[in-house]
Amino acid sequence: MRRMDGLVWVPVMVILVLFMVGSGEAADPRLPKVTWQLPTTEASHEDWTVKAIDGFAEAVAKRTGDNFKIVVTLGGELGIKREELPRALASGRIQAASLPAGHVAGTFPFLNVYGLPFLISSLEDGLKVGGAVQPITEREFKKLGIAPIAFFVMTPVGLWSRTEIKDLSAMNNIKVRAWDESTSDIVKALGGIPVIMPVTEVYTALQRGVIQAVLTGAPAMLNVSAQELCKFGYLVNLAPACVYLAYNIKAFEALPKEYQNILLEEAKKFEKHMVEIQPIEDNRSLEKMRKAGVTLITPKPDEMSRVKEKVKPLWQKWADKNGPIAAEAMKAATAALGMK
């Protein structure tokens, strides 16, 4: 019987070992099941940034044998307003979050350095500024018990209008969707009337005449079908939104070391992926706008010079208003870009 037992059990053990070694994905069965909530501020899982965050969450789940799941939700699904995300994250109500700098600047005013008009004009600029501001971000986030795990730059911001705008430096009280104080100040400086709202409200606001134009990127316009209403797109190359993925430090420290390592490794892969797909997504979105009948307009150099001249005083005004940490961030950002 012992000999028969050996014939039965040895192959079973060999098969089990081969499966665990060969798959590379089998998690230690002793590790706990963990679920994190990660809200975003976007309106659709078809949004290119949400797709990427979904991919990040799926990679973490796969590598942990589905024991560590990150549930990615859309703006408002958890009943948390976008400006409330840092506090919700700090309290442990959620364990991770997508934090667009402009949306959470009420908690972290220095983050609006990314929104200084025409400070950042490219993906490369955004990454340089992100690197320069990172030590400040880590320090200030830590005061709330949260930490950044990834950073990415969204597509450039354009001005999308229902009617043709003759001169961007003199907007004659056109009502323009903005998303924070910084973009509101830009609209005011150019003679427009800012109306702060999430992009999810843009379509209805355009229909009802609450706004006539929208500041945002081309992908966001497509996500809410606003290309149906705005047929003039001004490629002003305003600073793209910059976004952090962040986590609750206590929640992170409660994870098994294996999960921590996987989370950090996949976050680095996510960052690299975002750098690769940002220009691709921008070009793809602009082409879709053209095909939808939107006239894409690159402002003339003299017009852009007037625009930049009108908004440049906003830099120092912002630094003076928001104190030494904001001034520190602006100094770090301008130094990274070789500006005086």
PDB file of N, CA and C in Angstrom, residues 110-114 132-133 315 318-319 324-337 340:
ATOM      1  N   PHE A 110      -0.173  74.736  -3.165  1.00  0.00           N
ATOM      2  CA  PHE A 110       1.055  74.748  -3.969  1.00  0.00           C
ATOM      3  C   PHE A 110       0.913  73.952  -5.262  1.00  0.00           C
ATOM      4  N   LEU A 111      -0.042  73.012  -5.301  1.00  0.00           N
ATOM      5  CA  LEU A 111      -0.193  72.184  -6.500  1.00  0.00           C
ATOM      6  C   LEU A 111      -0.682  72.979  -7.706  1.00  0.00           C
ATOM      7  N   ASN A 112      -1.225  74.150  -7.476  1.00  0.00           N
ATOM      8  CA  ASN A 112      -1.648  74.966  -8.615  1.00  0.00           C
ATOM      9  C   ASN A 112      -0.472  75.563  -9.368  1.00  0.00           C
ATOM     10  N   VAL A 113       0.741  75.251  -8.930  1.00  0.00           N
ATOM     11  CA  VAL A 113       1.917  75.640  -9.718  1.00  0.00           C
ATOM     12  C   VAL A 113       1.821  75.042 -11.118  1.00  0.00           C
ATOM     13  N   TYR A 114       1.206  73.864 -11.220  1.00  0.00           N
ATOM     14  CA  TYR A 114       1.055  73.222 -12.530  1.00  0.00           C
ATOM     15  C   TYR A 114       0.113  74.009 -13.435  1.00  0.00           C
ATOM     16  N   ALA A 132      10.693  68.175 -10.067  1.00  0.00           N
ATOM     17  CA  ALA A 132      11.208  69.240  -9.208  1.00  0.00           C
ATOM     18  C   ALA A 132      10.330  69.466  -7.982  1.00  0.00           C
ATOM     19  N   VAL A 133       9.032  69.296  -8.153  1.00  0.00           N
ATOM     20  CA  VAL A 133       8.078  69.554  -7.066  1.00  0.00           C
ATOM     21  C   VAL A 133       7.870  68.316  -6.184  1.00  0.00           C
ATOM     22  N   TRP A 315       1.310  84.806 -12.317  1.00  0.00           N
ATOM     23  CA  TRP A 315       2.316  83.993 -11.639  1.00  0.00           C
ATOM     24  C   TRP A 315       2.633  84.557 -10.257  1.00  0.00           C
ATOM     25  N   TRP A 318      -0.255  84.707  -7.803  1.00  0.00           N
ATOM     26  CA  TRP A 318      -0.533  83.404  -7.200  1.00  0.00           C
ATOM     27  C   TRP A 318       0.451  83.105  -6.082  1.00  0.00           C
ATOM     28  N   ALA A 319       1.737  83.324  -6.326  1.00  0.00           N
ATOM     29  CA  ALA A 319       2.755  83.039  -5.317  1.00  0.00           C
ATOM     30  C   ALA A 319       2.551  83.900  -4.073  1.00  0.00           C
ATOM     31  N   PRO A 324       4.562  80.799   1.436  1.00  0.00           N
ATOM     32  CA  PRO A 324       5.926  80.332   1.174  1.00  0.00           C
ATOM     33  C   PRO A 324       6.027  78.977   0.486  1.00  0.00           C
ATOM     34  N   ILE A 325       5.095  78.079   0.741  1.00  0.00           N
ATOM     35  CA  ILE A 325       5.173  76.760   0.094  1.00  0.00           C
ATOM     36  C   ILE A 325       4.901  76.895  -1.399  1.00  0.00           C
ATOM     37  N   ALA A 326       3.941  77.748  -1.757  1.00  0.00           N
ATOM     38  CA  ALA A 326       3.665  78.005  -3.172  1.00  0.00           C
ATOM     39  C   ALA A 326       4.870  78.661  -3.836  1.00  0.00           C
ATOM     40  N   ALA A 327       5.477  79.618  -3.147  1.00  0.00           N
ATOM     41  CA  ALA A 327       6.666  80.277  -3.695  1.00  0.00           C
ATOM     42  C   ALA A 327       7.804  79.277  -3.878  1.00  0.00           C
ATOM     43  N   GLU A 328       7.933  78.353  -2.930  1.00  0.00           N
ATOM     44  CA  GLU A 328       8.951  77.303  -3.026  1.00  0.00           C
ATOM     45  C   GLU A 328       8.704  76.424  -4.253  1.00  0.00           C
ATOM     46  N   ALA A 329       7.435  76.074  -4.472  1.00  0.00           N
ATOM     47  CA  ALA A 329       7.085  75.240  -5.628  1.00  0.00           C
ATOM     48  C   ALA A 329       7.355  75.972  -6.933  1.00  0.00           C
ATOM     49  N   MET A 330       7.013  77.269  -6.991  1.00  0.00           N
ATOM     50  CA  MET A 330       7.249  78.034  -8.212  1.00  0.00           C
ATOM     51  C   MET A 330       8.740  78.173  -8.493  1.00  0.00           C
ATOM     52  N   LYS A 331       9.525  78.387  -7.456  1.00  0.00           N
ATOM     53  CA  LYS A 331      10.974  78.489  -7.620  1.00  0.00           C
ATOM     54  C   LYS A 331      11.552  77.179  -8.148  1.00  0.00           C
ATOM     55  N   ALA A 332      11.096  76.055  -7.591  1.00  0.00           N
ATOM     56  CA  ALA A 332      11.575  74.745  -8.042  1.00  0.00           C
ATOM     57  C   ALA A 332      11.172  74.483  -9.489  1.00  0.00           C
ATOM     58  N   ALA A 333       9.933  74.856  -9.834  1.00  0.00           N
ATOM     59  CA  ALA A 333       9.420  74.614 -11.187  1.00  0.00           C
ATOM     60  C   ALA A 333      10.162  75.444 -12.222  1.00  0.00           C
ATOM     61  N   THR A 334      10.329  76.730 -11.951  1.00  0.00           N
ATOM     62  CA  THR A 334      11.000  77.598 -12.927  1.00  0.00           C
ATOM     63  C   THR A 334      12.467  77.221 -13.079  1.00  0.00           C
ATOM     64  N   ALA A 335      13.096  76.800 -11.982  1.00  0.00           N
ATOM     65  CA  ALA A 335      14.491  76.363 -12.065  1.00  0.00           C
ATOM     66  C   ALA A 335      14.613  75.112 -12.928  1.00  0.00           C
ATOM     67  N   ALA A 336      13.657  74.191 -12.780  1.00  0.00           N
ATOM     68  CA  ALA A 336      13.692  72.950 -13.566  1.00  0.00           C
ATOM     69  C   ALA A 336      13.559  73.221 -15.057  1.00  0.00           C
ATOM     70  N   LEU A 337      12.868  74.318 -15.400  1.00  0.00           N
ATOM     71  CA  LEU A 337      12.658  74.667 -16.809  1.00  0.00           C
ATOM     72  C   LEU A 337      13.675  75.684 -17.315  1.00  0.00           C
ATOM     73  N   LYS A 340      14.300  82.168 -15.264  1.00  0.00           N
ATOM     74  CA  LYS A 340      14.773  83.034 -14.184  1.00  0.00           C
ATOM     75  C   LYS A 340      13.597  83.472 -13.320  1.00  0.00           C
TER      76      LYS A 340
END
